[in-house]
Short mmCIF file of C-alpha atoms in Angstrom, two decimals:
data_model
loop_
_atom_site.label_atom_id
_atom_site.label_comp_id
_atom_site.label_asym_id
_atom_site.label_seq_id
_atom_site.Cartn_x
_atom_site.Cartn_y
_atom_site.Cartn_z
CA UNK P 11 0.00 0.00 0.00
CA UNK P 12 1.52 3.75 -0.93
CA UNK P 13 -0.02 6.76 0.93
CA UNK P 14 1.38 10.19 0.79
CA UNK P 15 2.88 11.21 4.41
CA UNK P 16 3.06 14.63 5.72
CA UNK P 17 5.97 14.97 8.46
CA UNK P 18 5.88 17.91 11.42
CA UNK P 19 6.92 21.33 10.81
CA UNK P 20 10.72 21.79 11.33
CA UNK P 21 13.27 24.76 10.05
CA UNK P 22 16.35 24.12 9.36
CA UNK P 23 19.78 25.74 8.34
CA UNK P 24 21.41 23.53 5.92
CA UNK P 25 23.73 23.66 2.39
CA UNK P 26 21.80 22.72 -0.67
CA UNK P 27 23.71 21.09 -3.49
CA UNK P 28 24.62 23.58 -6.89
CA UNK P 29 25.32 22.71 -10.64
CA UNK P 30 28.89 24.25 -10.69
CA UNK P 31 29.85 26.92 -12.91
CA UNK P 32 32.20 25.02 -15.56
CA UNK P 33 34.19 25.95 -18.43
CA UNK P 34 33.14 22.44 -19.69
CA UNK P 35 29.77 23.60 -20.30
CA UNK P 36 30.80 26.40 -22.70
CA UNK P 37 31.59 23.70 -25.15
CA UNK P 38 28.71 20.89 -23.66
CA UNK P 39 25.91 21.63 -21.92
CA UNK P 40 25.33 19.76 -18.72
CA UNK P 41 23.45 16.59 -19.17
CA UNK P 42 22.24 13.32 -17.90
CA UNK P 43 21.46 9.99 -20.59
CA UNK P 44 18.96 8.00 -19.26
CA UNK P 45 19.37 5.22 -21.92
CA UNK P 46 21.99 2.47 -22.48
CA UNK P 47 25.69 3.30 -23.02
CA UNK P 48 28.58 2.13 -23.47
CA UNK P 49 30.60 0.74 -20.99
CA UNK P 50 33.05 3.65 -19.44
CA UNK P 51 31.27 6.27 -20.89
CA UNK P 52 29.58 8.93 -18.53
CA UNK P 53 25.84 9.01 -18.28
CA UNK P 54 26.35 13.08 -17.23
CA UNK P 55 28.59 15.37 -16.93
CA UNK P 56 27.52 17.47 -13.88
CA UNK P 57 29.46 18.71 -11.41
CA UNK P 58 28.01 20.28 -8.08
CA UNK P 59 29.31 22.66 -5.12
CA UNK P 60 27.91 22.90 -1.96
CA UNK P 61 26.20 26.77 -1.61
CA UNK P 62 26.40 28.74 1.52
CA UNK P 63 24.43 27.94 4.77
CA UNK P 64 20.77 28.85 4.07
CA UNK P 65 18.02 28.84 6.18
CA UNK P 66 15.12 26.92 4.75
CA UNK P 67 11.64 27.54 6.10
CA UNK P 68 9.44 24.71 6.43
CA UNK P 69 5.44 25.18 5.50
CA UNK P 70 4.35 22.09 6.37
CA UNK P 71 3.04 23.96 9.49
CA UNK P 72 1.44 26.41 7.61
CA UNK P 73 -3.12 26.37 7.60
CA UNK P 74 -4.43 25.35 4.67
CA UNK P 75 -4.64 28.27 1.79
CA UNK P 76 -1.98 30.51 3.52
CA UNK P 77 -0.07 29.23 0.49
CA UNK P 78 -1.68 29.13 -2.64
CA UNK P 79 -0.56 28.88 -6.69
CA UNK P 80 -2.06 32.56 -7.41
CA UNK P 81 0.22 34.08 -4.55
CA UNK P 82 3.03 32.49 -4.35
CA UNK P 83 3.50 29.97 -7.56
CA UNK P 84 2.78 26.51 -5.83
CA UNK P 85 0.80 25.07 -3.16
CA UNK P 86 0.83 22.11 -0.86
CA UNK P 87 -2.59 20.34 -0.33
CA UNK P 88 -2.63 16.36 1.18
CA UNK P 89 -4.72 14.29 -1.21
CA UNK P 90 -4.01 10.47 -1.66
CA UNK P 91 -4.08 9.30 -5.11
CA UNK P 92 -6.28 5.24 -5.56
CA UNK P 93 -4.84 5.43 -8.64
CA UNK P 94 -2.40 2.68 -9.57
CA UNK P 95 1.54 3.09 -10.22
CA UNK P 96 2.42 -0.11 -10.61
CA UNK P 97 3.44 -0.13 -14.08
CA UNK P 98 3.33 2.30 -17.71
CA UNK P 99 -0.50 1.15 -18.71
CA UNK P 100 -1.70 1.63 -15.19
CA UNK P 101 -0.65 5.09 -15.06
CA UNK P 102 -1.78 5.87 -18.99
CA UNK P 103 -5.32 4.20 -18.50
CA UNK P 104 -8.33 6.13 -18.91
CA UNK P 105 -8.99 6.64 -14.88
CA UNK P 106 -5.56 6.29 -14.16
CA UNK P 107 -3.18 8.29 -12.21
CA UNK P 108 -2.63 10.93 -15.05
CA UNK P 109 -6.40 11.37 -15.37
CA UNK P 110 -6.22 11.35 -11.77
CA UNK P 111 -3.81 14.78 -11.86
CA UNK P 112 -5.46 16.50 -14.05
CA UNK P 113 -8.65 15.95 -12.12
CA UNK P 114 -6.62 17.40 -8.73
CA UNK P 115 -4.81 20.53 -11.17
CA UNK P 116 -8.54 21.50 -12.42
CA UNK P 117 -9.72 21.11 -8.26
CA UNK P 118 -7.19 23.18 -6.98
CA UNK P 119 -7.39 26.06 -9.48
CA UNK P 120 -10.59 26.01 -9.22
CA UNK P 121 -10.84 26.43 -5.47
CA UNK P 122 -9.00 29.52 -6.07
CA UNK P 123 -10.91 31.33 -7.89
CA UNK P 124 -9.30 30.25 -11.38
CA UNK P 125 -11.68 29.51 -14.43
CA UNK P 126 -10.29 26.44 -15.71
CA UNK P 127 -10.87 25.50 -19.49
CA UNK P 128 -8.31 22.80 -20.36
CA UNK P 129 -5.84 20.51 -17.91
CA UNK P 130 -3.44 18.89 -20.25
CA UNK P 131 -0.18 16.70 -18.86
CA UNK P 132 2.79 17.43 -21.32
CA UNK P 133 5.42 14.64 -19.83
CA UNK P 134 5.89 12.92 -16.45
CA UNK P 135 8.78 10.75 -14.58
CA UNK P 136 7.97 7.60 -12.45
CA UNK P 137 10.45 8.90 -9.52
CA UNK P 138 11.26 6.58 -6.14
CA UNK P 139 14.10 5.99 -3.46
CA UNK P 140 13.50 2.24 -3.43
CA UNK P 141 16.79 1.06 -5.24
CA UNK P 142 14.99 -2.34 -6.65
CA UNK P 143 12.41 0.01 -8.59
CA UNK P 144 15.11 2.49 -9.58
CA UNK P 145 16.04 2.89 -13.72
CA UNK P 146 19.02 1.04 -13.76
CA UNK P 147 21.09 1.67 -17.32
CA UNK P 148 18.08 0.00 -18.79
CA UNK P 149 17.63 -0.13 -22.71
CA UNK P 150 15.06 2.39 -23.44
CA UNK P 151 12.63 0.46 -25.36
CA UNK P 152 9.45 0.92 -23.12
CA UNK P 153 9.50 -2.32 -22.27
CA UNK P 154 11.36 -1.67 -18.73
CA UNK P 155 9.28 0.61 -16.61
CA UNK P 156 11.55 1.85 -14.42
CA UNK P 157 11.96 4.96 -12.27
CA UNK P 158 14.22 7.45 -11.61
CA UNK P 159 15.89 8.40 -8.71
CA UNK P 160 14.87 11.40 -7.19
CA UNK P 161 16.73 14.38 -7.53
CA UNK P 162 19.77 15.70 -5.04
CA UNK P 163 20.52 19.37 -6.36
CA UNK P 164 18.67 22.82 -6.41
CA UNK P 165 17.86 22.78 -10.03
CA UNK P 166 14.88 24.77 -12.32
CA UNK P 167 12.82 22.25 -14.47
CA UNK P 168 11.71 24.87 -16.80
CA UNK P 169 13.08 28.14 -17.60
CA UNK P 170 11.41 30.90 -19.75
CA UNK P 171 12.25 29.58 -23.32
CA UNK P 172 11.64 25.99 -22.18
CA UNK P 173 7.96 26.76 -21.12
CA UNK P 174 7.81 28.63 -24.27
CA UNK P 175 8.86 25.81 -26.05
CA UNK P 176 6.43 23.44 -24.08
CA UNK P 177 3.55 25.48 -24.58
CA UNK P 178 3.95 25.79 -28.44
CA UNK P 179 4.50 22.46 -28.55
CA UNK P 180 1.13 21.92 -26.57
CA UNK P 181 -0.65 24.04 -28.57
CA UNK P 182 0.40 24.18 -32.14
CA UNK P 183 -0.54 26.72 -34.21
CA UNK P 184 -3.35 28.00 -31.97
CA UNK P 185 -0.78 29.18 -29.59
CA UNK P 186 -0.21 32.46 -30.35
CA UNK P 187 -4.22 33.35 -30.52
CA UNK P 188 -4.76 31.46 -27.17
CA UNK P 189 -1.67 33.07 -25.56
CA UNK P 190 -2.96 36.28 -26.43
CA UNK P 191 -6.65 35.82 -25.18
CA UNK P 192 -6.23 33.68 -21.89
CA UNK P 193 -3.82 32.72 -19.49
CA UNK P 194 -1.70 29.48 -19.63
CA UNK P 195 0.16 28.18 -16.94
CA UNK P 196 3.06 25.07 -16.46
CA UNK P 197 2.42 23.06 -13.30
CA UNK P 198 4.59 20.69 -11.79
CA UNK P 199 3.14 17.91 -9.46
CA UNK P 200 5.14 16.30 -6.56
CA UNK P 201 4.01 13.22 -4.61
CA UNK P 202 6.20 12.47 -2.04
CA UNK P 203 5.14 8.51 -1.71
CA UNK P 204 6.12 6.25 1.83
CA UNK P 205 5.61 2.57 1.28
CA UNK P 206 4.13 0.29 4.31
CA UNK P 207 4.13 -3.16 4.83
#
């Protein structure tokens, strides 16, 4: 059984991991192959610094709503998911988990106040801590479903350009007249997932 698990309200001061500024990456942009390779060749080519002590404020003790995606650009809300992740179809199926998101995305908005047309997902990653489940140099065929680690840096998954990119690609040629008429917004969803016994 999987059920999401909130933890108590603690602030801490801490160093959070960088991408390092590197002359390499004048010549090759930083990146990560999540597909087969050959052997002794490096999947990435990232290298990270530790930044200075920061203090990072925890909101799980926060009331509901004091934090919300019109005010400050993301929200936390408990909900558990009876949605399947076992595998690729479960996920895809009509009713599945990525119906199930877009059902939450259109709940939330619309709890704030936000007239919601359209909830579309562009991509999504399969992400755990259990090393069994973990992608694993697997051929990328489809056949493996297999997840990726979570991530252990500060990092931005979409920049200007890139959501520009994303929502043209979304939207083909109707982008420019819907962009110019309504308002269009990238979400990103994290489920932080504890397993039981």
């Amino acid at each position: 059984m999987t059920s999401s698990v909130f933890l108590p309200s603690q602030n801490i001061w801490t160093r959070l991991r960088y991408l390092k500024r590197s002359k390499i990456y004048k010549a090759i942009r930083p990146y990560t192959l999540a597909c087969k390779v050959d052997e002794g060749f490096p999947t990435n080519n990232l290298l990270f610094e530790e930044g200075p002590l920061e203090h990072l404020t925890d909101i799980r003790g926060l009331d509901p709503g004091q934090v919300t995606l019109e005010k400050n650009g993301f929200t936390m809300i408990q909900h558990k998911f009876e949605q399947s992740t076992a595998n690729e179809e479960a996920i895809k199926e009509p009713g599945g988990y990525l119906d199930a998101i877009q059902q939450l995305a259109r709940d939330v908005l619309t709890a704030e106040g936000v007239q919601v047309e359209q909830v579309k997902v562009i991509n999504w990653v399969f992400r755990t801590a259990k090393k069994d489940e973990m992608f694993a140099n697997a051929d990328m065929t489809g056949q493996d479903f297999r997840a990726f680690a979570p991530d252990t840096y500060v990092h931005n998954d979409c920049n200007y350009y890139g959501g520009d990119k994303r929502i043209r690609a979304l939207l083909g040629a109707e982008t420019d007249t819907i962009l110019a008429s309504k308002r269009v917004r990238l979400i990103k969803h994290v489920t932080n997932f504890v397993s039981f016994v």
